[in-house]
mmCIF file of C-alpha atoms in Angstrom:
data_model
loop_
_atom_site.group_PDB
_atom_site.id
_atom_site.type_symbol
_atom_site.label_atom_id
_atom_site.label_comp_id
_atom_site.label_asym_id
_atom_site.label_seq_id
_atom_site.Cartn_x
_atom_site.Cartn_y
_atom_site.Cartn_z
ATOM 1 C CA MET X 16 -0.089 0.371 0.127
ATOM 2 C CA ASP X 17 1.270 3.336 -1.081
ATOM 3 C CA ASP X 18 1.617 6.591 0.903
ATOM 4 C CA ARG X 19 -1.619 7.617 -0.415
ATOM 5 C CA GLY X 20 -3.396 4.238 0.967
ATOM 6 C CA GLU X 21 -3.791 2.744 -2.383
ATOM 7 C CA SER X 22 -3.308 -0.845 -2.778
ATOM 8 C CA PHE X 23 -0.860 -2.410 -5.235
ATOM 9 C CA VAL X 24 -1.069 -5.628 -7.392
ATOM 10 C CA ALA X 25 1.410 -7.679 -9.025
ATOM 11 C CA VAL X 26 1.290 -7.971 -13.047
ATOM 12 C CA ARG X 27 2.508 -9.662 -15.765
ATOM 13 C CA ARG X 28 3.875 -7.372 -18.105
ATOM 14 C CA ILE X 29 2.271 -9.303 -20.948
ATOM 15 C CA SER X 30 2.946 -6.592 -23.661
ATOM 16 C CA GLU X 31 6.757 -6.061 -23.432
ATOM 17 C CA GLY X 32 7.530 -9.249 -25.204
ATOM 18 C CA LEU X 33 7.406 -13.056 -24.497
ATOM 19 C CA GLU X 34 10.533 -15.585 -23.927
ATOM 20 C CA ARG X 35 10.215 -17.804 -26.868
ATOM 21 C CA GLY X 36 13.261 -20.119 -26.379
ATOM 22 C CA GLY X 37 12.660 -20.236 -22.362
ATOM 23 C CA SER X 38 11.653 -23.039 -20.488
ATOM 24 C CA CYS X 39 7.978 -23.868 -20.381
ATOM 25 C CA ASN X 40 8.164 -24.427 -16.356
ATOM 26 C CA SER X 41 8.794 -20.778 -15.779
ATOM 27 C CA PRO X 42 6.651 -17.853 -16.055
ATOM 28 C CA SER X 43 7.644 -15.761 -19.039
ATOM 29 C CA ALA X 44 6.651 -12.713 -18.766
ATOM 30 C CA GLU X 45 8.191 -10.144 -16.164
ATOM 31 C CA VAL X 46 6.272 -9.429 -12.974
ATOM 32 C CA VAL X 47 5.855 -6.211 -12.167
ATOM 33 C CA ALA X 48 4.652 -4.173 -9.078
ATOM 34 C CA GLY X 49 2.004 -1.431 -9.646
ATOM 35 C CA SER X 50 -0.562 0.759 -9.026
ATOM 36 C CA ALA X 51 -3.996 -1.105 -9.618
ATOM 37 C CA ALA X 52 -5.520 2.196 -10.455
ATOM 38 C CA TRP X 53 -5.232 1.300 -14.221
ATOM 39 C CA LEU X 54 -7.944 -1.427 -13.920
ATOM 40 C CA GLY X 55 -10.183 0.994 -11.679
ATOM 41 C CA ARG X 56 -10.344 1.075 -8.091
ATOM 42 C CA GLY X 57 -11.428 -2.377 -7.036
ATOM 43 C CA LEU X 58 -10.670 -3.902 -10.692
ATOM 44 C CA SER X 59 -7.197 -5.298 -10.279
ATOM 45 C CA CYS X 60 -6.833 -8.265 -12.422
ATOM 46 C CA VAL X 61 -7.922 -11.962 -11.020
ATOM 47 C CA CYS X 62 -5.296 -13.451 -13.065
ATOM 48 C CA ALA X 63 -1.834 -11.835 -11.426
ATOM 49 C CA GLN X 64 -1.070 -14.541 -9.317
ATOM 50 C CA ARG X 65 2.201 -15.899 -10.084
ATOM 51 C CA ARG X 66 2.577 -20.011 -9.908
ATOM 52 C CA GLU X 67 6.184 -21.348 -8.009
ATOM 53 C CA ASN X 68 7.301 -24.208 -8.879
ATOM 54 C CA ASP X 69 4.941 -24.671 -12.078
ATOM 55 C CA ALA X 70 5.582 -28.113 -13.641
ATOM 56 C CA ARG X 71 2.422 -28.340 -15.861
ATOM 57 C CA PRO X 72 3.006 -30.423 -18.951
ATOM 58 C CA SER X 73 3.039 -29.192 -22.325
ATOM 59 C CA PHE X 74 1.297 -30.177 -25.463
ATOM 60 C CA ASP X 75 3.211 -30.647 -28.587
ATOM 61 C CA LEU X 76 1.660 -28.344 -31.648
ATOM 62 C CA THR X 77 1.185 -28.933 -35.492
ATOM 63 C CA PRO X 78 3.223 -26.768 -37.563
ATOM 64 C CA VAL X 79 -0.116 -24.759 -38.327
ATOM 65 C CA GLN X 80 -0.832 -24.367 -34.793
ATOM 66 C CA GLU X 81 2.567 -23.082 -34.033
ATOM 67 C CA GLY X 82 2.289 -20.622 -36.631
ATOM 68 C CA CYS X 83 -0.974 -19.031 -35.217
ATOM 69 C CA LEU X 84 0.251 -18.998 -32.172
ATOM 70 C CA LEU X 85 3.608 -17.118 -32.708
ATOM 71 C CA ARG X 86 1.241 -14.826 -34.733
ATOM 72 C CA LEU X 87 -1.318 -14.283 -32.151
ATOM 73 C CA GLN X 88 1.829 -13.705 -29.405
ATOM 74 C CA SER X 89 3.348 -11.574 -32.014
ATOM 75 C CA ARG X 90 -0.031 -9.577 -31.603
ATOM 76 C CA ILE X 91 0.301 -9.574 -27.677
ATOM 77 C CA ASP X 92 4.114 -8.450 -27.889
ATOM 78 C CA VAL X 93 2.768 -4.862 -29.153
ATOM 79 C CA ALA X 94 2.127 -2.149 -26.863
ATOM 80 C CA TYR X 95 -0.033 0.749 -27.194
ATOM 81 C CA ASP X 96 1.680 3.417 -28.441
ATOM 82 C CA SER X 97 0.246 6.943 -28.682
ATOM 83 C CA SER X 98 2.739 7.977 -30.901
ATOM 84 C CA ARG X 99 2.487 5.760 -33.632
ATOM 85 C CA PRO X 100 -0.586 6.543 -36.503
ATOM 86 C CA GLU X 101 -2.050 3.318 -36.684
ATOM 87 C CA HIS X 102 -2.719 2.798 -33.149
ATOM 88 C CA GLN X 103 -4.089 6.517 -32.806
ATOM 89 C CA GLU X 104 -6.423 5.578 -36.079
ATOM 90 C CA ALA X 105 -7.383 2.769 -34.439
ATOM 91 C CA LEU X 106 -8.283 4.799 -31.247
ATOM 92 C CA LYS X 107 -10.752 6.863 -33.348
ATOM 93 C CA ALA X 108 -12.098 4.219 -35.156
ATOM 94 C CA LEU X 109 -13.284 2.678 -31.611
ATOM 95 C CA TRP X 110 -14.762 6.167 -30.699
ATOM 96 C CA HIS X 111 -16.756 6.726 -33.960
ATOM 97 C CA ALA X 112 -17.860 3.300 -33.815
ATOM 98 C CA ALA X 113 -19.140 3.765 -30.084
ATOM 99 C CA PHE X 114 -19.979 7.092 -30.821
ATOM 100 C CA PRO X 115 -21.101 7.634 -34.370
ATOM 101 C CA GLU X 116 -23.209 10.679 -33.897
ATOM 102 C CA GLU X 117 -20.924 12.329 -31.487
ATOM 103 C CA GLU X 118 -17.671 14.257 -32.801
ATOM 104 C CA LEU X 119 -14.635 13.621 -30.778
ATOM 105 C CA HIS X 120 -12.530 16.461 -29.574
ATOM 106 C CA GLY X 121 -9.131 14.931 -29.610
ATOM 107 C CA LEU X 122 -6.948 11.652 -28.617
ATOM 108 C CA ILE X 123 -6.942 13.291 -25.071
ATOM 109 C CA SER X 124 -10.301 14.265 -24.458
ATOM 110 C CA GLU X 125 -13.028 14.317 -21.287
ATOM 111 C CA GLN X 126 -15.020 12.684 -23.321
ATOM 112 C CA TRP X 127 -13.649 9.253 -23.457
ATOM 113 C CA LYS X 128 -14.815 9.009 -19.820
ATOM 114 C CA GLU X 129 -17.737 8.243 -21.651
ATOM 115 C CA MET X 130 -16.746 4.798 -22.827
ATOM 116 C CA GLY X 131 -15.342 3.851 -19.475
ATOM 117 C CA TRP X 132 -12.045 4.831 -19.802
ATOM 118 C CA GLN X 133 -10.306 6.345 -16.142
ATOM 119 C CA GLY X 134 -9.406 9.599 -17.562
ATOM 120 C CA LYS X 135 -9.059 11.672 -20.589
ATOM 121 C CA ASP X 136 -5.879 9.778 -22.137
ATOM 122 C CA PRO X 137 -7.162 6.426 -22.803
ATOM 123 C CA SER X 138 -3.703 5.436 -23.499
ATOM 124 C CA THR X 139 -2.923 5.559 -19.982
ATOM 125 C CA ASP X 140 -5.202 2.369 -19.335
ATOM 126 C CA PHE X 141 -3.603 -0.251 -22.249
ATOM 127 C CA ARG X 142 -0.772 -0.982 -19.847
ATOM 128 C CA GLY X 143 -2.414 -4.110 -18.797
ATOM 129 C CA GLY X 144 -3.606 -5.589 -22.225
ATOM 130 C CA GLY X 145 -1.274 -3.573 -24.637
ATOM 131 C CA PHE X 146 -2.626 -2.446 -28.410
ATOM 132 C CA ILE X 147 -4.506 -6.222 -28.995
ATOM 133 C CA SER X 148 -7.188 -4.908 -26.096
ATOM 134 C CA LEU X 149 -7.802 -2.511 -28.266
ATOM 135 C CA GLU X 150 -7.980 -4.188 -31.182
ATOM 136 C CA ASN X 151 -10.430 -6.554 -29.403
ATOM 137 C CA LEU X 152 -12.693 -3.797 -28.485
ATOM 138 C CA LEU X 153 -12.793 -2.798 -32.207
ATOM 139 C CA PHE X 154 -13.342 -6.252 -33.543
ATOM 140 C CA PHE X 155 -16.275 -6.185 -31.002
ATOM 141 C CA ALA X 156 -17.763 -3.111 -31.913
ATOM 142 C CA ARG X 157 -17.417 -3.903 -36.077
ATOM 143 C CA ASN X 158 -18.635 -7.623 -35.488
ATOM 144 C CA TYR X 159 -21.436 -7.366 -33.063
ATOM 145 C CA PRO X 160 -22.332 -4.012 -33.072
ATOM 146 C CA LYS X 161 -25.948 -4.342 -31.196
ATOM 147 C CA SER X 162 -24.326 -6.328 -28.270
ATOM 148 C CA PHE X 163 -21.405 -3.987 -27.976
ATOM 149 C CA GLN X 164 -23.788 -0.956 -27.628
ATOM 150 C CA ASN X 165 -26.153 -2.665 -25.276
ATOM 151 C CA LEU X 166 -22.949 -3.238 -23.013
ATOM 152 C CA LEU X 167 -21.550 0.317 -23.660
ATOM 153 C CA GLN X 168 -25.166 1.985 -22.844
ATOM 154 C CA LYS X 169 -25.679 -0.573 -20.542
ATOM 155 C CA GLN X 170 -29.163 -1.030 -21.899
ATOM 156 C CA GLU X 171 -30.141 -4.368 -20.386
ATOM 157 C CA GLY X 172 -31.152 -5.933 -17.095
ATOM 158 C CA ASP X 173 -31.471 -4.126 -13.899
ATOM 159 C CA ARG X 174 -28.031 -1.962 -13.286
ATOM 160 C CA SER X 175 -26.172 -1.377 -9.972
ATOM 161 C CA MET X 176 -25.737 2.184 -9.234
ATOM 162 C CA TRP X 177 -21.915 1.807 -9.277
ATOM 163 C CA GLU X 178 -21.548 -0.041 -12.716
ATOM 164 C CA TYR X 179 -18.170 -1.252 -13.966
ATOM 165 C CA PRO X 180 -16.544 0.780 -16.851
ATOM 166 C CA PHE X 181 -17.041 -0.540 -19.817
ATOM 167 C CA ALA X 182 -13.515 -0.050 -21.281
ATOM 168 C CA VAL X 183 -11.588 -0.529 -18.635
ATOM 169 C CA ALA X 184 -13.465 -4.002 -18.171
ATOM 170 C CA GLY X 185 -12.545 -4.792 -21.598
ATOM 171 C CA VAL X 186 -8.826 -4.432 -20.935
ATOM 172 C CA ASN X 187 -9.336 -6.699 -17.843
ATOM 173 C CA ILE X 188 -10.936 -8.967 -20.346
ATOM 174 C CA THR X 189 -7.904 -9.008 -22.667
ATOM 175 C CA PHE X 190 -5.857 -10.214 -20.109
ATOM 176 C CA MET X 191 -7.922 -12.699 -18.052
ATOM 177 C CA LEU X 192 -7.938 -14.307 -21.249
ATOM 178 C CA ILE X 193 -4.235 -14.300 -22.267
ATOM 179 C CA GLN X 194 -3.500 -15.947 -18.882
ATOM 180 C CA MET X 195 -6.282 -18.511 -19.136
ATOM 181 C CA LEU X 196 -5.296 -19.891 -22.448
ATOM 182 C CA ASP X 197 -1.784 -19.704 -21.291
ATOM 183 C CA LEU X 198 -0.699 -18.001 -23.862
ATOM 184 C CA GLN X 199 2.744 -16.707 -22.667
ATOM 185 C CA ALA X 200 4.182 -20.122 -22.932
ATOM 186 C CA VAL X 201 6.015 -21.552 -26.079
ATOM 187 C CA LYS X 202 3.718 -24.325 -25.603
ATOM 188 C CA PRO X 203 0.271 -24.865 -24.326
ATOM 189 C CA ARG X 204 0.542 -26.379 -20.769
ATOM 190 C CA THR X 205 -2.874 -26.965 -20.158
ATOM 191 C CA ILE X 206 -5.893 -28.643 -21.466
ATOM 192 C CA ILE X 207 -7.942 -25.297 -22.043
ATOM 193 C CA GLY X 208 -5.338 -23.797 -24.064
ATOM 194 C CA ALA X 209 -4.556 -26.821 -26.260
ATOM 195 C CA ILE X 210 -8.101 -27.057 -26.950
ATOM 196 C CA PHE X 211 -7.909 -22.870 -27.852
ATOM 197 C CA LEU X 212 -4.984 -23.520 -30.217
ATOM 198 C CA LYS X 213 -6.882 -26.180 -32.592
ATOM 199 C CA LEU X 214 -9.699 -23.684 -32.334
ATOM 200 C CA LEU X 215 -7.247 -20.798 -33.102
ATOM 201 C CA SER X 216 -5.636 -23.243 -36.264
ATOM 202 C CA GLU X 217 -9.102 -23.484 -37.629
ATOM 203 C CA ASN X 218 -9.805 -19.301 -37.527
ATOM 204 C CA GLU X 219 -7.591 -16.618 -36.485
ATOM 205 C CA SER X 220 -10.128 -14.527 -35.712
ATOM 206 C CA ALA X 221 -10.576 -16.841 -32.391
ATOM 207 C CA PHE X 222 -9.430 -14.979 -29.890
ATOM 208 C CA ASP X 223 -10.885 -11.624 -31.078
ATOM 209 C CA LEU X 224 -14.038 -13.789 -31.026
ATOM 210 C CA LEU X 225 -13.916 -15.592 -27.662
ATOM 211 C CA TYR X 226 -13.291 -12.156 -26.037
ATOM 212 C CA CYS X 227 -16.654 -10.722 -27.588
ATOM 213 C CA ILE X 228 -18.026 -14.237 -25.978
ATOM 214 C CA ALA X 229 -16.413 -13.583 -22.251
ATOM 215 C CA PHE X 230 -17.346 -9.688 -22.808
ATOM 216 C CA LYS X 231 -21.123 -10.823 -23.116
ATOM 217 C CA LEU X 232 -20.768 -13.690 -20.402
ATOM 218 C CA MET X 233 -19.243 -11.582 -17.973
ATOM 219 C CA ASP X 234 -22.127 -8.831 -18.564
ATOM 220 C CA GLN X 235 -24.564 -11.602 -17.941
ATOM 221 C CA GLN X 236 -22.884 -12.787 -14.852
ATOM 222 C CA TRP X 237 -22.804 -9.583 -13.451
ATOM 223 C CA LEU X 238 -26.382 -9.206 -14.079
ATOM 224 C CA SER X 239 -27.618 -12.491 -12.278
ATOM 225 C CA MET X 240 -25.152 -12.284 -9.473
ATOM 226 C CA ARG X 241 -26.582 -8.360 -8.922
ATOM 227 C CA ALA X 242 -22.823 -7.087 -8.709
ATOM 228 C CA SER X 243 -21.807 -3.687 -7.766
ATOM 229 C CA TYR X 244 -18.333 -2.218 -8.641
ATOM 230 C CA MET X 245 -16.576 -3.697 -5.948
ATOM 231 C CA ASP X 246 -17.691 -7.380 -7.117
ATOM 232 C CA PHE X 247 -15.887 -7.499 -10.139
ATOM 233 C CA ASN X 248 -13.183 -9.677 -9.148
ATOM 234 C CA THR X 249 -15.736 -12.222 -8.386
ATOM 235 C CA VAL X 250 -17.478 -11.666 -11.516
ATOM 236 C CA MET X 251 -14.383 -12.132 -13.535
ATOM 237 C CA LYS X 252 -13.607 -15.285 -11.617
ATOM 238 C CA SER X 253 -17.115 -16.999 -12.238
ATOM 239 C CA THR X 254 -16.708 -15.677 -16.025
ATOM 240 C CA ARG X 255 -13.426 -17.718 -16.320
ATOM 241 C CA ARG X 256 -14.668 -20.460 -14.833
ATOM 242 C CA GLN X 257 -17.523 -20.707 -17.122
ATOM 243 C CA LEU X 258 -15.540 -20.257 -20.195
ATOM 244 C CA GLU X 259 -13.050 -23.239 -19.065
ATOM 245 C CA ARG X 260 -16.110 -25.636 -18.813
ATOM 246 C CA GLU X 261 -17.411 -24.745 -22.194
ATOM 247 C CA LEU X 262 -14.520 -25.085 -23.645
ATOM 248 C CA LEU X 263 -13.825 -28.589 -22.035
ATOM 249 C CA LEU X 264 -17.402 -29.835 -23.775
ATOM 250 C CA GLU X 265 -16.754 -32.630 -25.660
ATOM 251 C CA ASP X 266 -18.701 -32.200 -28.839
ATOM 252 C CA MET X 267 -17.613 -28.434 -29.267
ATOM 253 C CA ILE X 268 -15.259 -27.935 -31.940
ATOM 254 C CA ARG X 269 -16.123 -24.500 -33.077
ATOM 255 C CA LEU X 270 -16.362 -21.186 -30.575
ATOM 256 C CA GLU X 271 -19.842 -20.660 -32.272
ATOM 257 C CA GLU X 272 -21.058 -23.954 -30.540
ATOM 258 C CA MET X 273 -19.945 -22.689 -27.379
ATOM 259 C CA PRO X 274 -23.361 -21.938 -25.144
ATOM 260 C CA SER X 275 -22.461 -18.372 -24.550
ATOM 261 C CA TYR X 276 -22.154 -17.262 -28.154
ATOM 262 C CA ASN X 277 -25.726 -17.426 -28.123
ATOM 263 C CA LEU X 278 -25.261 -14.577 -26.124
ATOM 264 C CA LEU X 279 -23.989 -12.725 -28.880
ATOM 265 C CA ARG X 280 -27.013 -13.635 -31.391
#
């Protein structure tokens, strides 16, 4: 706890490179201590627990699966950089997808708080998820615009007085999925990770699609639990457990066959 009374949380810096040649038994991403403020007060990521003496088995990959994993890891490696024109354009595109009728006054503006960023500069909230978390939000907005708007505007259900901030929650979901699927490893070390790489080899947008499913599922869990702001971690844990259960379903061979995919339809 710092001198302002704010708690600190250890999180893996997933956006600054993965060790491709390191041992599968050692966490490959740097663990850093920092303020949990970027996740929002009460929204410290539920999946930032470091495992000691991790001796999980690894699963062999086909050449196609290995290539898909490397390409996804390359996306994960990219930190959000507000000086890069393509990153600026992606952020502007997200705004226009979210608020097509409202003109954006700048990449640094109080308007961003309307989307659920913590301050007027959303780039400061990408530290935990990197550029891929922006890509995930943009994929969601473009491919499932009705579900995206329902969550952004909190249009469904009996809502809490203290709701989760939409955009910051989105960054948390990206972070959670990377940890759940063990995407920092050279090879998958869990059956969940191995199952996902099979799905990824058949659909290179699988990570983005699973993100959309997870976001909609998280909101459903939020409503069913009648959650409020400080319950976010509990909701995320419940969401992760449900995703894992559905990925393990014996007859599920496409993400579109997950029961929670129907939430997007």
